[in-house]
Amino acid sequence: MSKENKIVLLTVALYFLLISHVWFPSIGITGLGIQQNNLSWLWVVAVCCLSFFLISTRGLKIPCFWKWGSIALACSLLPFVIIHDFAIFRSGLLLVAGYLTIWIFILALYQFDALKGEANKLILIILGAVFIQVIWGAYEIISASVINYQSGQLLIEPTPLGVFNQRNAFASFVATGIVLSFYYILSPFKEVRYTKVTYAIFFVFVFLASFTVAYTVSRAGIIGLIIGVALLIPLILSKKQFGVAIGVVLVILASVSADYISGLAGNIDKQIVHGGPRVGYYLTSVMAIFEKPILGHGLGSFEHVFLEKFAELYDAGKIPVDNDYHGNLVHPHNELLLWGIQGGLITIVSLLALVFILAKALWTRLTYFLASISLFVPILVHSMFEMPFYQSTLHLIVLGVLFVIAYKQVATLKQEESKDKEFSLKGLSSALRMASVIFFVFFLAVFTLNILSLNKAKEFVYDEQDLQTIESVYIKFGWPDTYNYFYKASLSRFGRSTGNTFFCNDYINWAEKVLEVSPRLDYYRDLALAYECIGEYERARETALRLKYYYPTHRKTQDWVNGYLGDNL
C-alpha cells in the first residue's frame, strides 16, 4: 500500500471511527450551531488541504461529471445575483457556501487513488461508524426501557438517537449502512468470495441495524431502507447470491420485531402514510413558489416568506387544522422546496439537472447502476421529508465519499478515467502547499473557537450560568442571531424585573431589525414584553396579535398570547 493511501485511510478512519461520534448536547440550533457539525466541516477542510498537497505534485484531475455538474450548480445560483434585501441575502450565504464546499470536497476526494484501490477498506470503515451508532442506539433503547419498567411509567421515550440527537438523522444514517453492507457483500464490480464468518457478521449487523432503524419509528428512515434494499434485489438475483437474500429476510424480521417490541415499550407510533404537519409545510411552500415561479423570493428568504404565506393560507381556510404545526421553522422539510422558494424553477430545474448528471456518471449495466444508486437512497429520501444536511454534516460527507467510491468503480469498468481533464500545477506547487497550511490553520481556529463558544452557550441555557458566561463567547460563526437573542433577551428580562428600560430598549432595537430576516416566535414574545416594559402598551398588543396571526396552529404560542392579552393588557 502506498504512503498516500495509508494517509487517506488513516484520515478517513480517524473521522468515521472517532471524530464523528463525539457527542454534544443540542441547544436547538442547526448548521454550524451544532458542535459536531463544526468538527465535520473541519475534517472536510482537512481533506481538501490534503488534496491540495497532492495536486501540487501530481496535477489536478477533473472528471467529466464534475465539469457538467459545476455548470448545473452555477445555473442553480443564477437567481441569487438579484439581491432584494442585503440583510436577508447575507443570512443565506452559508447555505450556498456549504453546498459549494461539498462540491469542491467531492473533487478533492477524486484526486485520491485510495477511493478506488482501497474502496473495500473505506467501505468497512464507514460500516464501522454505522455499527458504533447501532450499538449506541441499542444502549439507548435498553436503558430507557429499563428505567421505564422500573418506574412503572413512560419517563423516557425509548428511541435511539445516537450522536445526532434526532431520530430521523439516526435512522437514515443507519439505513445507509445497511444498504452499504449489502453492496459490500454483493461486490457488484468484481468477484469476491467471502468466508462463512464474514456472512455471519453481515447477518448479525443487518439484523441489529434494521432493528434500530425500525425502532426509531422514523418514516423517512424506514422508507429509505425499503427502497434502498429493493434496488439491490435485481443484482442479488442476477448474481444468484441467494445467501445474501437471507439478509433481506433478516431486514424484514428485524423490522417487524422492532415494531412489535417498540409498541410494548411505549414508543410513539406513527402511521407511514400520515402526512402530519408536513402537508401544511409542502402546501405553503408550493404556493410560495407559485408567487415568484421563475427567480424565487431571493437567497435567505425562506423564513419570512413561509411565515407570511402560511398565515395567509390558514386565515383563508386552506390549511388543514388537525395538527400542531410549526414553531420556529427554518426549513420546509424538503430540500427542493427550500431552494425553490429562494431561487424558483431555475434553481429547482438546475438542481435536478445536477442529480441527473451525477446519476448518468454512474450509469452502466442496469443491475450495477441500481446497486450504485441504492447507496444514496436513504439519505436522499430523508432530505425530501426533513433537513438532514443541516442537522448532520456527516450525512453530506457520507454522500460525497460513497459517490466518489461508486464512480471510480464504474469509471474503471467503463474505462472512462482516461477522459479526465488533467492540469499540471507544478509552477504553483509551493503556493498551493502554503495556501493549504494557512487555510487549515485558519479554519482550525475558527471551528475550535466556535465549538468552545457553543459550549458556553450550552452552559448558559442548560446550566443556568450567569450572563458572564454568554458574554465570554469567542465567535458566533453560523449562529449570531441565536447568540444575540440569548444575550439581549436575558438583559431585557433583567430590565423588566428591575424596571431598567435601557435593556428593554436595546432588545427592541435589535429585535425589530432581526425579525425582518429571521422571524421567530421567541423573538416576538420577548419583544411584546419589552414594549410593555417601556410603557408602549399598544405596540406590545400589536406584537402579540402578530404572533397570534403568524403561528395560528402552534398551541403553546396561542395559549401564551391568549393568556398575555387577557391578563396583562
XYZ file of C-alpha atoms in Angstrom, residues 70-424:
355
model
C -20.412 22.651 -11.992
C -22.331 24.252 -14.845
C -25.630 22.965 -13.410
C -24.655 24.155 -9.933
C -23.737 27.602 -11.273
C -27.108 27.817 -13.058
C -28.886 26.966 -9.789
C -27.268 30.025 -8.209
C -28.115 32.467 -11.015
C -31.331 33.793 -9.388
C -29.322 34.870 -6.349
C -27.414 37.565 -8.266
C -30.592 39.612 -7.806
C -30.448 40.899 -4.234
C -33.831 42.057 -2.907
C -32.633 42.836 0.613
C -28.959 42.609 1.579
C -29.604 41.582 5.191
C -31.824 38.706 4.038
C -29.360 37.779 1.283
C -26.472 37.703 3.748
C -28.411 35.365 6.054
C -28.495 32.726 3.305
C -24.855 32.873 2.218
C -23.781 29.978 4.440
C -26.282 27.709 2.642
C -24.574 28.392 -0.669
C -21.101 28.184 0.888
C -21.905 24.764 2.340
C -23.019 23.264 -0.958
C -20.096 24.737 -2.899
C -17.696 23.376 -0.288
C -19.132 19.866 -0.567
C -18.843 20.090 -4.356
C -15.160 21.022 -4.022
C -14.812 18.254 -1.421
C -16.015 15.707 -3.997
C -13.344 16.921 -6.437
C -10.737 16.731 -3.656
C -11.732 13.122 -2.892
C -11.462 12.242 -6.561
C -7.742 13.036 -6.505
C -7.038 10.148 -4.107
C -6.316 6.735 -5.621
C -7.364 5.115 -2.339
C -11.031 5.611 -3.181
C -10.522 3.071 -5.983
C -7.693 0.827 -4.849
C -8.757 0.662 -1.206
C -12.509 1.045 -1.738
C -13.448 -2.046 0.281
C -11.373 -0.895 3.256
C -13.018 2.542 3.125
C -16.451 0.914 2.994
C -15.582 -1.201 6.031
C -14.520 1.947 7.901
C -17.888 3.570 7.156
C -19.677 0.383 8.202
C -17.660 0.501 11.423
C -19.011 4.006 12.055
C -22.555 2.777 11.442
C -22.058 -0.172 13.786
C -20.887 2.182 16.551
C -24.152 4.092 16.160
C -26.145 0.837 16.144
C -24.588 -0.162 19.468
C -25.181 3.355 20.774
C -28.825 3.218 19.703
C -29.311 -0.251 21.205
C -27.937 1.007 24.510
C -30.398 3.929 24.460
C -33.293 1.556 23.793
C -32.327 -0.818 26.588
C -31.502 1.852 29.195
C -34.719 3.799 28.551
C -36.807 0.611 28.635
C -35.250 -0.460 31.945
C -35.880 2.961 33.523
C -39.479 2.966 32.315
C -40.051 -0.590 33.540
C -38.613 0.146 36.990
C -40.663 3.339 37.364
C -43.847 1.794 36.007
C -44.427 4.727 33.667
C -43.093 6.250 30.447
C -40.377 8.611 31.733
C -38.058 8.388 28.717
C -39.158 7.673 25.171
C -37.108 4.571 24.217
C -35.918 5.927 20.885
C -32.362 5.567 19.512
C -30.877 8.971 18.684
C -27.140 8.301 18.686
C -24.728 11.160 18.184
C -27.357 13.005 16.120
C -29.793 13.854 18.942
C -32.516 13.214 16.351
C -34.346 10.028 15.373
C -34.663 10.628 11.628
C -30.998 11.536 11.198
C -30.041 8.398 13.130
C -32.395 6.237 11.054
C -31.240 7.445 7.624
C -27.569 7.090 8.584
C -28.003 3.526 9.840
C -30.250 2.662 6.858
C -27.438 3.836 4.570
C -25.106 1.494 6.434
C -27.474 -1.457 5.904
C -27.671 -0.823 2.168
C -23.887 -0.346 2.067
C -23.354 -3.698 3.795
C -25.387 -5.420 1.049
C -23.358 -3.534 -1.570
C -20.118 -4.687 0.067
C -21.142 -8.341 0.202
C -22.506 -8.308 -3.355
C -19.325 -6.626 -4.720
C -21.041 -5.602 -7.982
C -17.849 -4.678 -9.851
C -15.672 -7.678 -9.021
C -15.966 -11.292 -7.990
C -15.185 -11.787 -4.314
C -15.716 -14.930 -2.260
C -16.361 -14.243 1.390
C -15.967 -16.715 4.232
C -18.798 -18.029 6.363
C -17.543 -15.840 9.202
C -17.957 -12.734 7.004
C -21.513 -13.763 6.154
C -22.273 -14.383 9.832
C -21.028 -10.891 10.730
C -23.095 -9.483 7.854
C -26.258 -11.215 9.088
C -25.766 -10.001 12.670
C -25.073 -6.451 11.516
C -28.095 -6.348 9.198
C -30.447 -7.674 11.871
C -29.281 -5.313 14.649
C -29.116 -2.292 12.373
C -32.576 -2.952 10.866
C -33.992 -3.399 14.353
C -32.708 0.005 15.498
C -33.956 1.734 12.329
C -37.444 0.298 12.767
C -37.381 1.114 16.483
C -36.956 4.826 15.713
C -40.415 4.781 14.056
C -38.840 7.132 11.512
C -40.906 7.129 8.351
C -38.074 8.672 6.329
C -35.590 6.080 7.593
C -37.885 3.094 7.056
C -38.995 4.173 3.566
C -35.375 4.874 2.565
C -34.309 1.457 3.829
C -37.103 -0.344 1.951
C -36.349 1.389 -1.355
C -32.582 1.024 -0.947
C -32.748 -2.726 -0.319
C -35.352 -3.200 -3.081
C -32.970 -1.652 -5.628
C -30.395 -4.309 -4.739
C -32.706 -7.282 -5.386
C -32.077 -7.398 -9.191
C -28.328 -7.689 -8.511
C -28.902 -10.392 -5.900
C -30.933 -12.389 -8.431
C -28.564 -11.811 -11.358
C -25.508 -12.906 -9.349
C -27.507 -15.772 -7.824
C -26.203 -14.903 -4.369
C -29.177 -16.359 -2.582
C -27.220 -16.374 0.673
C -27.450 -12.570 0.578
C -31.213 -12.946 0.231
C -31.169 -14.172 3.829
C -30.090 -10.626 4.705
C -33.261 -9.269 3.093
C -35.327 -11.680 5.188
C -33.465 -10.532 8.296
C -34.257 -6.885 7.473
C -37.953 -7.786 7.367
C -37.854 -9.902 10.537
C -35.900 -7.275 12.472
C -38.264 -4.508 11.375
C -41.384 -6.475 12.344
C -39.847 -7.428 15.702
C -38.833 -3.841 16.421
C -42.296 -2.541 15.553
C -43.925 -5.023 17.939
C -41.472 -4.510 20.808
C -41.431 -0.711 20.469
C -45.204 -0.724 20.816
C -44.923 -2.688 24.059
C -42.187 -0.335 25.300
C -44.344 2.751 24.748
C -42.601 4.190 21.711
C -44.640 6.809 19.869
C -46.429 5.261 16.909
C -46.500 6.997 13.537
C -48.506 5.912 10.536
C -46.295 5.646 7.464
C -48.925 7.219 5.203
C -49.956 10.000 7.581
C -48.526 13.304 6.389
C -48.888 15.181 9.662
C -47.891 18.850 9.680
C -45.717 18.351 6.580
C -48.883 18.612 4.465
C -49.129 22.233 5.568
C -45.405 22.814 5.046
C -45.467 21.481 1.490
C -48.705 23.218 0.507
C -47.431 26.548 1.814
C -44.060 26.137 0.092
C -45.615 25.261 -3.273
C -47.943 28.255 -3.086
C -44.980 30.495 -2.203
C -43.092 29.199 -5.257
C -46.124 29.953 -7.464
C -45.951 33.588 -6.348
C -42.465 34.001 -7.884
C -42.028 30.872 -10.010
C -39.018 31.820 -12.138
C -36.481 33.540 -9.895
C -37.935 32.864 -6.449
C -38.006 35.210 -3.473
C -34.252 35.520 -3.069
C -31.485 33.878 -1.069
C -32.223 33.668 2.656
C -35.903 34.495 2.190
C -37.449 31.219 3.335
C -38.321 32.043 6.949
C -40.228 35.283 6.439
C -41.825 34.190 3.137
C -43.057 30.914 4.623
C -44.403 32.611 7.756
C -46.401 35.174 5.771
C -47.748 32.633 3.284
C -48.678 30.054 5.946
C -50.607 32.628 7.986
C -52.333 33.887 4.827
C -53.404 30.387 3.739
C -54.534 29.435 7.219
C -56.555 32.629 7.524
C -58.216 31.768 4.201
C -59.072 28.261 5.440
C -56.731 26.498 3.007
C -54.525 24.714 5.571
C -55.685 21.505 7.343
C -56.116 22.259 11.045
C -55.834 18.764 12.561
C -52.175 19.156 13.535
C -49.982 21.202 15.865
C -47.960 22.971 13.199
C -44.676 24.779 13.088
C -42.864 26.718 15.751
C -39.599 28.216 14.529
C -39.482 26.597 11.098
C -36.172 27.199 9.300
C -36.720 24.554 6.601
C -39.850 23.210 4.808
C -38.749 19.592 5.418
C -38.000 19.159 1.727
C -34.693 20.231 0.191
C -36.076 21.031 -3.265
C -38.841 23.199 -1.812
C -36.307 25.121 0.292
C -34.297 26.059 -2.782
C -37.429 26.517 -4.894
C -38.759 29.223 -2.596
C -35.450 31.050 -2.723
C -34.479 30.502 -6.375
C -37.663 29.472 -8.171
C -37.893 26.985 -11.033
C -34.454 27.949 -12.348
C -32.856 26.627 -9.172
C -35.128 23.560 -8.948
C -34.516 22.518 -12.591
C -30.771 23.144 -12.256
C -30.519 21.011 -9.110
C -32.494 18.226 -10.789
C -30.112 18.514 -13.744
C -27.203 18.136 -11.307
C -28.776 14.965 -9.888
C -29.273 13.657 -13.450
C -25.617 14.371 -14.324
C -24.389 12.529 -11.240
C -26.741 9.606 -11.908
C -25.607 9.453 -15.563
C -21.998 9.289 -14.358
C -22.893 6.068 -12.527
C -24.695 4.513 -15.475
C -23.535 1.059 -16.517
C -25.283 -2.322 -16.622
C -28.761 -1.827 -15.097
C -28.255 -4.090 -12.078
C -24.930 -2.410 -11.257
C -26.467 1.032 -11.748
C -29.348 0.271 -9.389
C -26.873 -1.047 -6.815
C -24.847 2.177 -7.017
C -27.954 4.373 -6.766
C -29.203 2.408 -3.756
C -26.322 3.769 -1.657
C -27.772 7.278 -1.723
C -31.458 6.484 -1.390
C -31.877 6.528 2.443
C -30.309 9.972 2.859
C -31.907 11.448 -0.270
C -35.332 10.185 0.819
C -34.675 11.741 4.220
C -33.872 15.073 2.526
C -37.333 15.004 0.916
C -39.037 14.690 4.316
C -36.765 16.682 6.603
C -33.464 18.583 6.812
C -30.607 16.075 7.355
C -27.904 18.234 5.810
C -28.388 20.970 8.434
C -28.751 18.588 11.366
C -25.781 16.437 10.387
C -22.881 17.343 8.098
C -21.891 13.673 8.415
C -24.762 12.835 6.045
C -23.332 15.150 3.365
C -19.873 13.668 3.844
C -21.184 10.112 3.514
C -22.940 11.014 0.258
C -19.738 12.571 -1.104
C -17.453 9.680 -0.139
C -19.836 6.977 -1.379
C -20.405 8.776 -4.680
C -16.687 9.005 -5.437
C -16.149 5.348 -4.472
C -19.048 4.226 -6.696
C -17.990 6.476 -9.588
C -14.381 5.268 -9.556
C -15.581 1.666 -9.749
C -17.947 2.467 -12.628
C -15.286 4.545 -14.428
C -12.794 1.669 -14.147
C -15.329 -0.752 -15.602
C -16.146 1.624 -18.480
C -12.514 2.792 -18.839
C -13.609 6.406 -18.548
C -10.802 7.634 -16.302
C -8.752 8.307 -19.437
C -11.282 11.042 -20.313
C -10.373 13.099 -17.240
C -9.001 16.563 -17.907
C -5.587 16.896 -16.290
C -3.819 20.128 -15.427
C -0.227 20.363 -14.274
